[in-house]
Short mmCIF file of C-alpha atoms and ligand atoms in Angstrom, two decimals:
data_model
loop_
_atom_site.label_atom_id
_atom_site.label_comp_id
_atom_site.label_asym_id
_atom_site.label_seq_id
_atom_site.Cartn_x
_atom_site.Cartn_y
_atom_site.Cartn_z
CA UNK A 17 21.54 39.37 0.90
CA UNK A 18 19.78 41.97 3.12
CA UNK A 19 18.02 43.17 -0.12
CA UNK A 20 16.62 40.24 -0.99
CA UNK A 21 15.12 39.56 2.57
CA UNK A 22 13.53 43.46 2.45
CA UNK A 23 11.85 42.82 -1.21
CA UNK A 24 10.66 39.32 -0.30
CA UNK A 25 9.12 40.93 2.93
CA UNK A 26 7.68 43.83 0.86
CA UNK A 27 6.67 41.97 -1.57
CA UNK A 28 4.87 39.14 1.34
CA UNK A 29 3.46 42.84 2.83
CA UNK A 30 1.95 43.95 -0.58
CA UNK A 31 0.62 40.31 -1.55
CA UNK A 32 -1.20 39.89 2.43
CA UNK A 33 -2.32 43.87 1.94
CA UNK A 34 -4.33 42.79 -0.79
CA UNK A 35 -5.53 39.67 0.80
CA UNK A 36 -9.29 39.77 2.12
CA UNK A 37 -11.89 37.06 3.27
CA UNK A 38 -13.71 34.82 0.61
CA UNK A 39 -17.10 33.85 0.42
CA UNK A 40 -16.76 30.31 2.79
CA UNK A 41 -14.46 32.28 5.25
CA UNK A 42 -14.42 31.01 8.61
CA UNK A 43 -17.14 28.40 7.36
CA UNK A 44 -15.38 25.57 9.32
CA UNK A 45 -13.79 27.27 12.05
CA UNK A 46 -12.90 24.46 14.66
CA UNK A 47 -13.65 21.56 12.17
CA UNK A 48 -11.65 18.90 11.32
CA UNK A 49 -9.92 18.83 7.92
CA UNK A 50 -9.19 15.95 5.80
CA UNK A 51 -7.10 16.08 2.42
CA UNK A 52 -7.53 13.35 0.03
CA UNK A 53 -4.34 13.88 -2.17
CA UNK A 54 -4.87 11.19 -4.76
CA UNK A 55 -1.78 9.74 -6.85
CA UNK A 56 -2.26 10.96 -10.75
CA UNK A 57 -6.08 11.89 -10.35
CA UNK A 58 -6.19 14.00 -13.52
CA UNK A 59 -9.79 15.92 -14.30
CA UNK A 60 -9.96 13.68 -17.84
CA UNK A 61 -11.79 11.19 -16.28
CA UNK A 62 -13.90 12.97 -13.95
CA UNK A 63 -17.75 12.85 -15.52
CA UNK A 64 -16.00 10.91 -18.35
CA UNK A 65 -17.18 7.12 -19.44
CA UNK A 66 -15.89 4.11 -21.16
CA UNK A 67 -18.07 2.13 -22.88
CA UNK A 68 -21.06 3.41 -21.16
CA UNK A 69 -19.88 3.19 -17.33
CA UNK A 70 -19.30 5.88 -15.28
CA UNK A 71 -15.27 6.56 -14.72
CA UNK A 72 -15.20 8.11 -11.59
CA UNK A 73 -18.87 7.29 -10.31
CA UNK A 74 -17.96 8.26 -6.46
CA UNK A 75 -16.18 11.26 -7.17
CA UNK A 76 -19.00 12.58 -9.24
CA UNK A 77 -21.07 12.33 -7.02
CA UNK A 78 -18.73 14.15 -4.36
CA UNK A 79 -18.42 17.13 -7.05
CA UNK A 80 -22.53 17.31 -6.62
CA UNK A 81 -22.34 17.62 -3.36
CA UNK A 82 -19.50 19.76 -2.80
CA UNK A 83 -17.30 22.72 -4.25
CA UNK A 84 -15.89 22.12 -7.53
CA UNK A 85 -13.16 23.69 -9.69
CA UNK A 86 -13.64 22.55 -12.72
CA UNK A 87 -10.37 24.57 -13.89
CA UNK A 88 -7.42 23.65 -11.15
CA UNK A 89 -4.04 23.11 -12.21
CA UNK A 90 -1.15 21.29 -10.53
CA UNK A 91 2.32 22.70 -10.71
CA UNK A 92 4.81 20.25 -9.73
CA UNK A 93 8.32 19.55 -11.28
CA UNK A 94 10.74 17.03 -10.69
CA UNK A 95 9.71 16.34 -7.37
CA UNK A 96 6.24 14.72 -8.43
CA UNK A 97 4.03 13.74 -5.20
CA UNK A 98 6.17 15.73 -2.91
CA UNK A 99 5.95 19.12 -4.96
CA UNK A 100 2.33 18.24 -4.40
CA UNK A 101 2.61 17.98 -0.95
CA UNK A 102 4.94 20.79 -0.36
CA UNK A 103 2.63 23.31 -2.25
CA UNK A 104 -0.32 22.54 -0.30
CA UNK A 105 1.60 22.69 2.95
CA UNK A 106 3.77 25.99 2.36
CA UNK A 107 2.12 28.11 -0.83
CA UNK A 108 5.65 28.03 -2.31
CA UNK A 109 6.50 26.80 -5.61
CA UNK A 110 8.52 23.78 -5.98
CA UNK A 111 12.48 24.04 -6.98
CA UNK A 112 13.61 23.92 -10.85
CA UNK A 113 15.93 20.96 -10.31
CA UNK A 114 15.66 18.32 -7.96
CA UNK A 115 12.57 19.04 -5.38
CA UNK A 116 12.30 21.62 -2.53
CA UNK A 117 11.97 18.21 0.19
CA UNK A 118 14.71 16.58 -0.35
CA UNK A 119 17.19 20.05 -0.65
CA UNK A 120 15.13 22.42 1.83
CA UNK A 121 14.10 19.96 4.15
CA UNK A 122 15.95 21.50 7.31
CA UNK A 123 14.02 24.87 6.23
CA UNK A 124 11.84 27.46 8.25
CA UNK A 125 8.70 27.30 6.90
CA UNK A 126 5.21 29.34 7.53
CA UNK A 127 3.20 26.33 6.65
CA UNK A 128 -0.57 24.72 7.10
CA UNK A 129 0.25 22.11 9.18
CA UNK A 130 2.57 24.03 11.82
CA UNK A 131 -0.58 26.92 11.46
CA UNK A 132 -3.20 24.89 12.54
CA UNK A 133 -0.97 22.84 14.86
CA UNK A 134 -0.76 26.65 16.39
CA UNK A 135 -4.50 26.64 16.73
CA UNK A 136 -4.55 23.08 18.65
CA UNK A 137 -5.56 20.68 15.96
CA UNK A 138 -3.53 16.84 15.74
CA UNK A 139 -1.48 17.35 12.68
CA UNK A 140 -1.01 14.09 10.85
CA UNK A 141 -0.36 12.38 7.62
CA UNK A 142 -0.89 8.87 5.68
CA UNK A 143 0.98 7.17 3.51
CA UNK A 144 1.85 3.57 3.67
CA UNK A 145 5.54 4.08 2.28
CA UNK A 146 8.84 4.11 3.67
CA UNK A 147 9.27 7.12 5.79
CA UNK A 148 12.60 8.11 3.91
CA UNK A 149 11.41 8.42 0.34
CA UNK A 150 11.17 11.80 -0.43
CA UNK A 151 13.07 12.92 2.64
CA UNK A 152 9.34 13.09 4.34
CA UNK A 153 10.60 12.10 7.57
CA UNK A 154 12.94 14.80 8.11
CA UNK A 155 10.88 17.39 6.17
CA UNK A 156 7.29 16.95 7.86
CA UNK A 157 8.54 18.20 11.67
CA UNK A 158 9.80 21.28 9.63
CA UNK A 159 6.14 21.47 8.90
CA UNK A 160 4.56 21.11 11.54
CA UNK A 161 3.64 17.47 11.77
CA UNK A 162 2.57 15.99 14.43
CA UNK A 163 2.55 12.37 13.05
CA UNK A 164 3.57 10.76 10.35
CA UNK A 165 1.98 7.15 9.86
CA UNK A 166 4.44 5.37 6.75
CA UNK A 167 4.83 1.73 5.97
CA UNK A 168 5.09 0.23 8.95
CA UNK A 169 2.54 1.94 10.80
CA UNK A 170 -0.37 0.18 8.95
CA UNK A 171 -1.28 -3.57 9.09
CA UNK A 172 -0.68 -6.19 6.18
CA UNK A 173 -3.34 -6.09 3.29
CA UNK A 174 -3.02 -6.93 -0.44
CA UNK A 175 -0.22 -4.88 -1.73
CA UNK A 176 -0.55 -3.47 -5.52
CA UNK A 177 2.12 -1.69 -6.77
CA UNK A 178 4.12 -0.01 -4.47
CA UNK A 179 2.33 -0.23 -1.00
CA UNK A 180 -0.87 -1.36 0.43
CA UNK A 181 -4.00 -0.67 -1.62
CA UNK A 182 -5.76 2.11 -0.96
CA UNK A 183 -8.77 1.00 0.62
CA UNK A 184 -6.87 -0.44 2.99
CA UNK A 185 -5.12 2.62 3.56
CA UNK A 186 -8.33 4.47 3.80
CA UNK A 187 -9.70 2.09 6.20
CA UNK A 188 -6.66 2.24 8.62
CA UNK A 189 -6.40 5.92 8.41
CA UNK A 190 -9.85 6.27 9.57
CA UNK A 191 -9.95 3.88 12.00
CA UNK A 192 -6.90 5.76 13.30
CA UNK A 193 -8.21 9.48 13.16
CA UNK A 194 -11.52 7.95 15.07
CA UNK A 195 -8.76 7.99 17.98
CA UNK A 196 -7.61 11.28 17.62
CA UNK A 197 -8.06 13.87 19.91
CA UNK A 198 -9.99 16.81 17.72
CA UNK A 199 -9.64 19.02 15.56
CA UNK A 200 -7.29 17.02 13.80
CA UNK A 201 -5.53 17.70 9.96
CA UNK A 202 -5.15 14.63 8.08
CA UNK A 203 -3.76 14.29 4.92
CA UNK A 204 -3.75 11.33 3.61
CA UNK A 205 -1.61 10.58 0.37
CA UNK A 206 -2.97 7.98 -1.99
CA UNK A 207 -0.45 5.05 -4.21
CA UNK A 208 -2.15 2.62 -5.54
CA UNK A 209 -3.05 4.54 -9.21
CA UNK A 210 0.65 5.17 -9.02
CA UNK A 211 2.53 4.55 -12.71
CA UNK A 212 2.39 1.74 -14.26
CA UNK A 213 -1.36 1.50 -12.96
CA UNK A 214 -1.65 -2.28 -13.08
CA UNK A 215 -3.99 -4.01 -11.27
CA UNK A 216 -4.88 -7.32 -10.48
CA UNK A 217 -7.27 -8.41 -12.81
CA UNK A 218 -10.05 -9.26 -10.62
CA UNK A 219 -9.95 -5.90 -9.60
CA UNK A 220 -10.28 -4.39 -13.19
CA UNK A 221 -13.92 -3.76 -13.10
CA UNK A 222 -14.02 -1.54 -16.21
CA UNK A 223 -14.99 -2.72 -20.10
CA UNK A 224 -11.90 -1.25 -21.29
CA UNK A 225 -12.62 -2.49 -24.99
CA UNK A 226 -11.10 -0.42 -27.45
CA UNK A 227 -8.02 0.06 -25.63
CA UNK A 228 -7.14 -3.53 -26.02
CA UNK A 229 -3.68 -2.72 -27.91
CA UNK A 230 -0.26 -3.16 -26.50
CA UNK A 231 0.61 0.53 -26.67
CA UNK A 232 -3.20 1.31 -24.91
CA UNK A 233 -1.69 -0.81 -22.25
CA UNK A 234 -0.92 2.67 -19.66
CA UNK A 235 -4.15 4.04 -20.66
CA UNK A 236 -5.87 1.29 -20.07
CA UNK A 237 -4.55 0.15 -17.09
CA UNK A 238 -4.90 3.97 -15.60
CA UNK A 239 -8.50 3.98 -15.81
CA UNK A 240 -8.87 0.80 -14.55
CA UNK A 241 -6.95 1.85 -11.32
CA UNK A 242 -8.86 5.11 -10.79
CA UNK A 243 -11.73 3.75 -11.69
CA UNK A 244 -10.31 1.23 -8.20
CA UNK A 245 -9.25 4.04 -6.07
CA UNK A 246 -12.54 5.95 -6.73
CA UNK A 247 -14.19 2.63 -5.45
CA UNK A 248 -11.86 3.22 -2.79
CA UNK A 249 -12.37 6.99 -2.33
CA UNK A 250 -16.60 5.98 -1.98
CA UNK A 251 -15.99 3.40 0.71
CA UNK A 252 -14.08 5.63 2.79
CA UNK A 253 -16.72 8.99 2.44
CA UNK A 254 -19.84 6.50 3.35
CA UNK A 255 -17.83 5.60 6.54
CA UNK A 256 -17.18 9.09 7.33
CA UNK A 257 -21.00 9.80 6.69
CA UNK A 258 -21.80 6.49 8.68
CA UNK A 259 -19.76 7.66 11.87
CA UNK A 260 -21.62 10.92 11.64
CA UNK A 261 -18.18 12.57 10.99
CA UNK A 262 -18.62 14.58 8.16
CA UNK A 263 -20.50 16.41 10.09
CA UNK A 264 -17.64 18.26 11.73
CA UNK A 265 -14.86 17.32 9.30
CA UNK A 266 -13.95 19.36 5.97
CA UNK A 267 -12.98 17.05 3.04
CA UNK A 268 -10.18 18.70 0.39
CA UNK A 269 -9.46 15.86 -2.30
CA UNK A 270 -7.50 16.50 -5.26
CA UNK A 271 -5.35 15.32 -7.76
CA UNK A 272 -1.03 15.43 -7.08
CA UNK A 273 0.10 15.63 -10.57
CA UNK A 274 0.11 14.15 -14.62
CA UNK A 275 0.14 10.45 -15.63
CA UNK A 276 2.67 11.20 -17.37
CA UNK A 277 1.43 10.15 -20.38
CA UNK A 278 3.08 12.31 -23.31
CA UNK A 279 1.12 14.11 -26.42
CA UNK A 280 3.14 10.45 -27.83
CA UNK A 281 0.16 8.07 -25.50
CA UNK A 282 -2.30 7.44 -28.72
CA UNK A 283 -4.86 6.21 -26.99
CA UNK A 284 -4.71 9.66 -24.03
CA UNK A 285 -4.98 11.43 -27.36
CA UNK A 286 -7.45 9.55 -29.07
CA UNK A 287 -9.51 9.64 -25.78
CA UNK A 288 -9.64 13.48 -24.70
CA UNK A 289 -9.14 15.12 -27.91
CA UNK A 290 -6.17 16.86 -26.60
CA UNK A 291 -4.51 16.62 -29.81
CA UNK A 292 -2.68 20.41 -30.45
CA UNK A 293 0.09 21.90 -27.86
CA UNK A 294 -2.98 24.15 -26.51
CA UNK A 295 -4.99 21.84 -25.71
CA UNK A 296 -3.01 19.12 -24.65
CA UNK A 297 -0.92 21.29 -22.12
CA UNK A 298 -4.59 22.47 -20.42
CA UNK A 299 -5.95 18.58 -20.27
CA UNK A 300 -1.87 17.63 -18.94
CA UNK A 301 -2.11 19.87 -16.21
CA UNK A 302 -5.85 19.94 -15.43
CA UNK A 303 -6.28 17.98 -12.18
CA UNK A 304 -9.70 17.91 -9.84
CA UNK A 305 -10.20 20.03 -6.66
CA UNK A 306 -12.90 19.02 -4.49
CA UNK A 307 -14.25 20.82 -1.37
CA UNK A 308 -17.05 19.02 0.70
CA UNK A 309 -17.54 21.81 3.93
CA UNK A 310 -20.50 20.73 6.87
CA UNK A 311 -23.58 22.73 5.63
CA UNK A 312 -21.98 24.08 2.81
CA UNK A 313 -24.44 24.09 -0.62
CA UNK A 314 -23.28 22.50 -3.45
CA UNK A 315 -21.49 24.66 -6.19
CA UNK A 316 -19.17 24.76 -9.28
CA UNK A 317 -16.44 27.56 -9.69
CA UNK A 318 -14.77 28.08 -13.16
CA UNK A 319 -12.54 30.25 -12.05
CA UNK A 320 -8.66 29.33 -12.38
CA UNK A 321 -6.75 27.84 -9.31
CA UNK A 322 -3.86 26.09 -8.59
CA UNK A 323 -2.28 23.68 -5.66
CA UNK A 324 -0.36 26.82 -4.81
CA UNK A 325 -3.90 28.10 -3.31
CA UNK A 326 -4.69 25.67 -1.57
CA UNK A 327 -3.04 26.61 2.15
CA UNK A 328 -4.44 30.37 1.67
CA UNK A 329 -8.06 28.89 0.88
CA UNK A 330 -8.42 26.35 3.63
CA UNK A 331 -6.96 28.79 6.49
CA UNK A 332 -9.67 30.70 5.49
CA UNK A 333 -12.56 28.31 5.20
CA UNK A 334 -10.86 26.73 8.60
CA UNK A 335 -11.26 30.76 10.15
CA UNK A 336 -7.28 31.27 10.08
CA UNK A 337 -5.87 34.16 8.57
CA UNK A 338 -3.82 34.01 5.64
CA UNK A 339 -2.81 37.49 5.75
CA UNK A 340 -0.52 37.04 8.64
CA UNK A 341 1.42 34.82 6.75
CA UNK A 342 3.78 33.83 3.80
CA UNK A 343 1.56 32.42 0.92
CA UNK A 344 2.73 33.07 -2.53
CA UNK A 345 -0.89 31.51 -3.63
CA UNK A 346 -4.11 34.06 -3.32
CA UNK A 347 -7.62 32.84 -1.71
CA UNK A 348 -9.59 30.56 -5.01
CA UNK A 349 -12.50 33.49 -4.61
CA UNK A 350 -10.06 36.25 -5.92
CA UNK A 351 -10.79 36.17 -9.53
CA UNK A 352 -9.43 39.18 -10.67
CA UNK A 353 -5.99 37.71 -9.95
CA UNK A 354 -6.39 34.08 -10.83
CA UNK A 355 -3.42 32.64 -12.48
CA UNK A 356 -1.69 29.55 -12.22
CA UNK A 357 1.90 29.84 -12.74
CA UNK A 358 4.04 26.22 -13.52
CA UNK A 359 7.61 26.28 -12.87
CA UNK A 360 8.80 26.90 -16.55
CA UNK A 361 7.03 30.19 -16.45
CA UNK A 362 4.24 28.81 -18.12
CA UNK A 363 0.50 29.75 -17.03
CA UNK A 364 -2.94 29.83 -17.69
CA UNK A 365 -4.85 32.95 -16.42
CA UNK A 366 -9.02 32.88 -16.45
CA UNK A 367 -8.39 34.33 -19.90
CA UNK A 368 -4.90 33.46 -21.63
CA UNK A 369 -2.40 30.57 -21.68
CA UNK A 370 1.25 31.10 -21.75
CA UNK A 371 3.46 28.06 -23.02
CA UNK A 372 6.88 28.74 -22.15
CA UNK A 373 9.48 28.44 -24.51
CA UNK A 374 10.05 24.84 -23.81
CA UNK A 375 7.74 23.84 -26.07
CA UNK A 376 9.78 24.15 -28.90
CA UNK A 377 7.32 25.82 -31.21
CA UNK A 378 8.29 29.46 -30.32
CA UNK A 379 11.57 30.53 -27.80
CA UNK A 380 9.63 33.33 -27.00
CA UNK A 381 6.51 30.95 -26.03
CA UNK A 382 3.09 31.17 -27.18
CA UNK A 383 0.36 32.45 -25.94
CA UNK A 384 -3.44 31.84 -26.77
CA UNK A 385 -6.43 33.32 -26.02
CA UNK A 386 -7.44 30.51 -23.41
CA UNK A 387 -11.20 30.02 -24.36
CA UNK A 388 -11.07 29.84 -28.39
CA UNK A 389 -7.30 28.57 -28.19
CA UNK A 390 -6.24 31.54 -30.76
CA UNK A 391 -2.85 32.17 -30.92
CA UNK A 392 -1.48 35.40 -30.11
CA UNK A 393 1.37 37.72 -29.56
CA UNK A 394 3.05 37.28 -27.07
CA UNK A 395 2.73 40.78 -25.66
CA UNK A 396 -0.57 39.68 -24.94
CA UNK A 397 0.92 37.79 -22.06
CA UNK A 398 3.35 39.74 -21.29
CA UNK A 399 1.73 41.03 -17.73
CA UNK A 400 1.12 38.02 -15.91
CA UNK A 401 4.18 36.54 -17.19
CA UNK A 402 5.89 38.83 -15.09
CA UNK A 403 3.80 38.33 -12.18
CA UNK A 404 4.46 34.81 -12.25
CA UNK A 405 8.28 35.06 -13.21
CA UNK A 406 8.54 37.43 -9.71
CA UNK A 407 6.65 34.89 -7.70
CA UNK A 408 9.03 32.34 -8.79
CA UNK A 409 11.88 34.21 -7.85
CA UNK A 410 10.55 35.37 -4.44
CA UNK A 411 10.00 31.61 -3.85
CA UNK A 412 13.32 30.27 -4.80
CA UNK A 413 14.96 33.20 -2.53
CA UNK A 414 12.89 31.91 -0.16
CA UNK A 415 14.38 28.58 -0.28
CA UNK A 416 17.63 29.30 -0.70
CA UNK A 417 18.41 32.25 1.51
CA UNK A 418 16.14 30.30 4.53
CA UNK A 419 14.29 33.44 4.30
CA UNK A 420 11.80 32.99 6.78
CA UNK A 421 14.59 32.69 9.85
CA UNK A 422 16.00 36.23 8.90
CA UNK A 423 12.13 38.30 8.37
CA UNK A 424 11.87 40.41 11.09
CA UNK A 425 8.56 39.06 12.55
CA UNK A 426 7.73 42.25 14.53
CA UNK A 427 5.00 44.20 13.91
C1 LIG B 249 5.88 7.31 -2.86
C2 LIG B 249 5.06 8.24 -3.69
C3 LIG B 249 5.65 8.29 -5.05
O1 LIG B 249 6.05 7.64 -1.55
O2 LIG B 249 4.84 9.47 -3.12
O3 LIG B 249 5.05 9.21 -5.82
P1 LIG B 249 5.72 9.85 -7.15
O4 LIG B 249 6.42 11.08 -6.71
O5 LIG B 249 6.64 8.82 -7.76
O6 LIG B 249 4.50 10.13 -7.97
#
């Protein structure tokens, strides 16, 4: 209705009016731009061990040498890798049912891709799966998309699980973007730590002992297979670094979404602690971001973030400007606002987290004070609960009214 498309544009006007540079703006204007999106990465096993070895030895070392949250969440729903994908690309939120791809594919959107595309970079993306699943092949022109390199686009190598391994992958893609005219976006979407994890055995290179039991078994096999891709992950940097390419290419890695294991996975339990509805919704959700920028110090940020960020953070870094555009998600250095908002209308703020009412334990949801893990009332909440309900809503209009088409882009 025409209301709907004037309060989605004033509320797009009061969200960019509010909207101003962060600290690495413009840091790597003309650069190229890599994003690692890793299958189930979850921030468990970052600077975590297993029997004395080193989980995620190449990523840890990446997080010392880049920008780190520490605290970034990943909101997808039903739509798993793709909800990943589509909230870095568009700073929307993903649908309640089914997933945003494979119903809004034939969209408008204002998203990263088609931006920098705008700007003259090669848009591209890797993933060595068929080009249908998850409707990516009609989706990604809507995008912006230049290229889209799927299953057949990559030579044979070892497949595990549901595509070629990752290293491969890795290998291809680079040897491929060393082609490319520049500046060129590449993200590349990882598969082999994809459920059920399992590797073959000469490539499980982790003492997994005390994890040996038959229910461990997904546990086990998960770290083993990150513990592979961050082999992987390694292998692929030191080439960058080797072909003097990181020099004038920003890295972006992070995790897509949950394992999936449940509160139920003994051994997840047994192994982070995460053993009450607090804390086991923070660990569930907690994924690693990872920012690696040419000439860019090292640094940690605790602030919250979220996937929904991500488009409005890189323009910036990349010297874009997210203000002229439709981002639901805020630039990572705003901290008064930080909030990540999931698509039951939970959320976890810099100081509380809000478990919807789907949790069972309370229909009007629960809500703790995030750093001691008190419960509260839910009052307490009440604010950004709001906040996040509206930016749901303005998203789903969004999508279903093809908003974009009918804004009147004048100025
Ligand atoms: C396959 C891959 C699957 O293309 O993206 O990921 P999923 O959504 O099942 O995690």
């Amino acid at each position: 209705s025409a209301d709907e498309i004037s309060a989605a544009e004033d509320w797009f006007a009061e969200r960019n009016a509010d909207r101003a540079p962060g600290p690495y703006s413009g840091a790597a204007t003309g650069d190229n731009i890599i994003v690692l999106q890793v299958e189930a990465l979850q921030q468990f096993v970052i600077n975590a061990e297993v029997n004395g070895q080193e989980i995620t030895p190449n990523l840890n070392r990446l997080i010392r040498e880049g920008l780190y949250f520490p605290n970034f969440y990943e909101q997808t729903a039903l739509g798993r890798t793709s909800d990943a994908e589509f909230l870095l690309n568009t700073s929307l939120y993903p649908t309640a049912e089914g997933s945003a791809y494979m119903l809004y594919a034939e969209n408008s959107y204002d998203a990263l891709p088609a931006i920098l595309q705008e700007k003259g970079y090669q848009t591209n993306v890797f993933h060595p799966y068929k080009p249908s699943f998850w409707n990516r092949y009609i989706i990604y022109p809507q995008l912006g998309i230049d290229r889209f390199y799927s299953e057949g686009d990559f030579d044979e190598a070892e497949v595990i699980g549901w595509a070629i391994n990752d290293e491969a992958l890795l290998e291809q893609s680079l040897a491929e973007m060393e082609t490319m005219e520049q500046p060129f976006y590449s993200h590349i979407v990882t598969l082999t730590s994809h459920h059920p994890f399992e590797m073959p055995e000469r490539l499980q290179a982790l003492d997994t002992d005390g994890y040996n039991g038959y229910h461990d078994r997904h546990f086990r096999n998960y770290l083993q297979s990150i513990h592979y891709v961050d082999g992987a992950i390694g292998k692929f940097v030191d080439a960058l670094e080797q072909k003097g390419m990181l020099d004038n290419t920003m890295l972006a890695i992070y995790g897509d979404h949950s394992t999936g294991m449940t509160s139920d996975t003994e051994a997840f339990i047994r192994f982070t602690g995460a053993q009450d509805p607090f804390d086991y919704f923070e660990t569930n959700k907690n994924v690693p971001l990872i920012l690696n920028i040419p000439g860019v110090e090292p640094n940690q940020f605790s602030q919250v973030a979220s996937q929904l960020d991500l488009a409005p953070t890189l323009l910036d870094i990349l010297g874009g400007d997210p203000s002229a555009h439709h981002f639901i998600g805020r630039d990572m250095w705003d901290t008064d606002e930080s909030q990540a908002t999931f698509r039951d209308g939970s959320f976890i703020t810099n100081e509380l987290t809000y478990i919807a009412s789907s949790d069972g334990i309370d229909e009007n949801g629960s809500c703790y004070w995030r750093m001691t893990g008190e419960l509260m009332g839910v009052e307490a909440c009440e604010e950004p609960r709001v906040n996040g309900a509206k930016e749901l809503e303005i998203s789903d209009d969004m999508l279903r009214g093809n908003l974009l088409e009918k804004f009147n882009r004048e100025p």
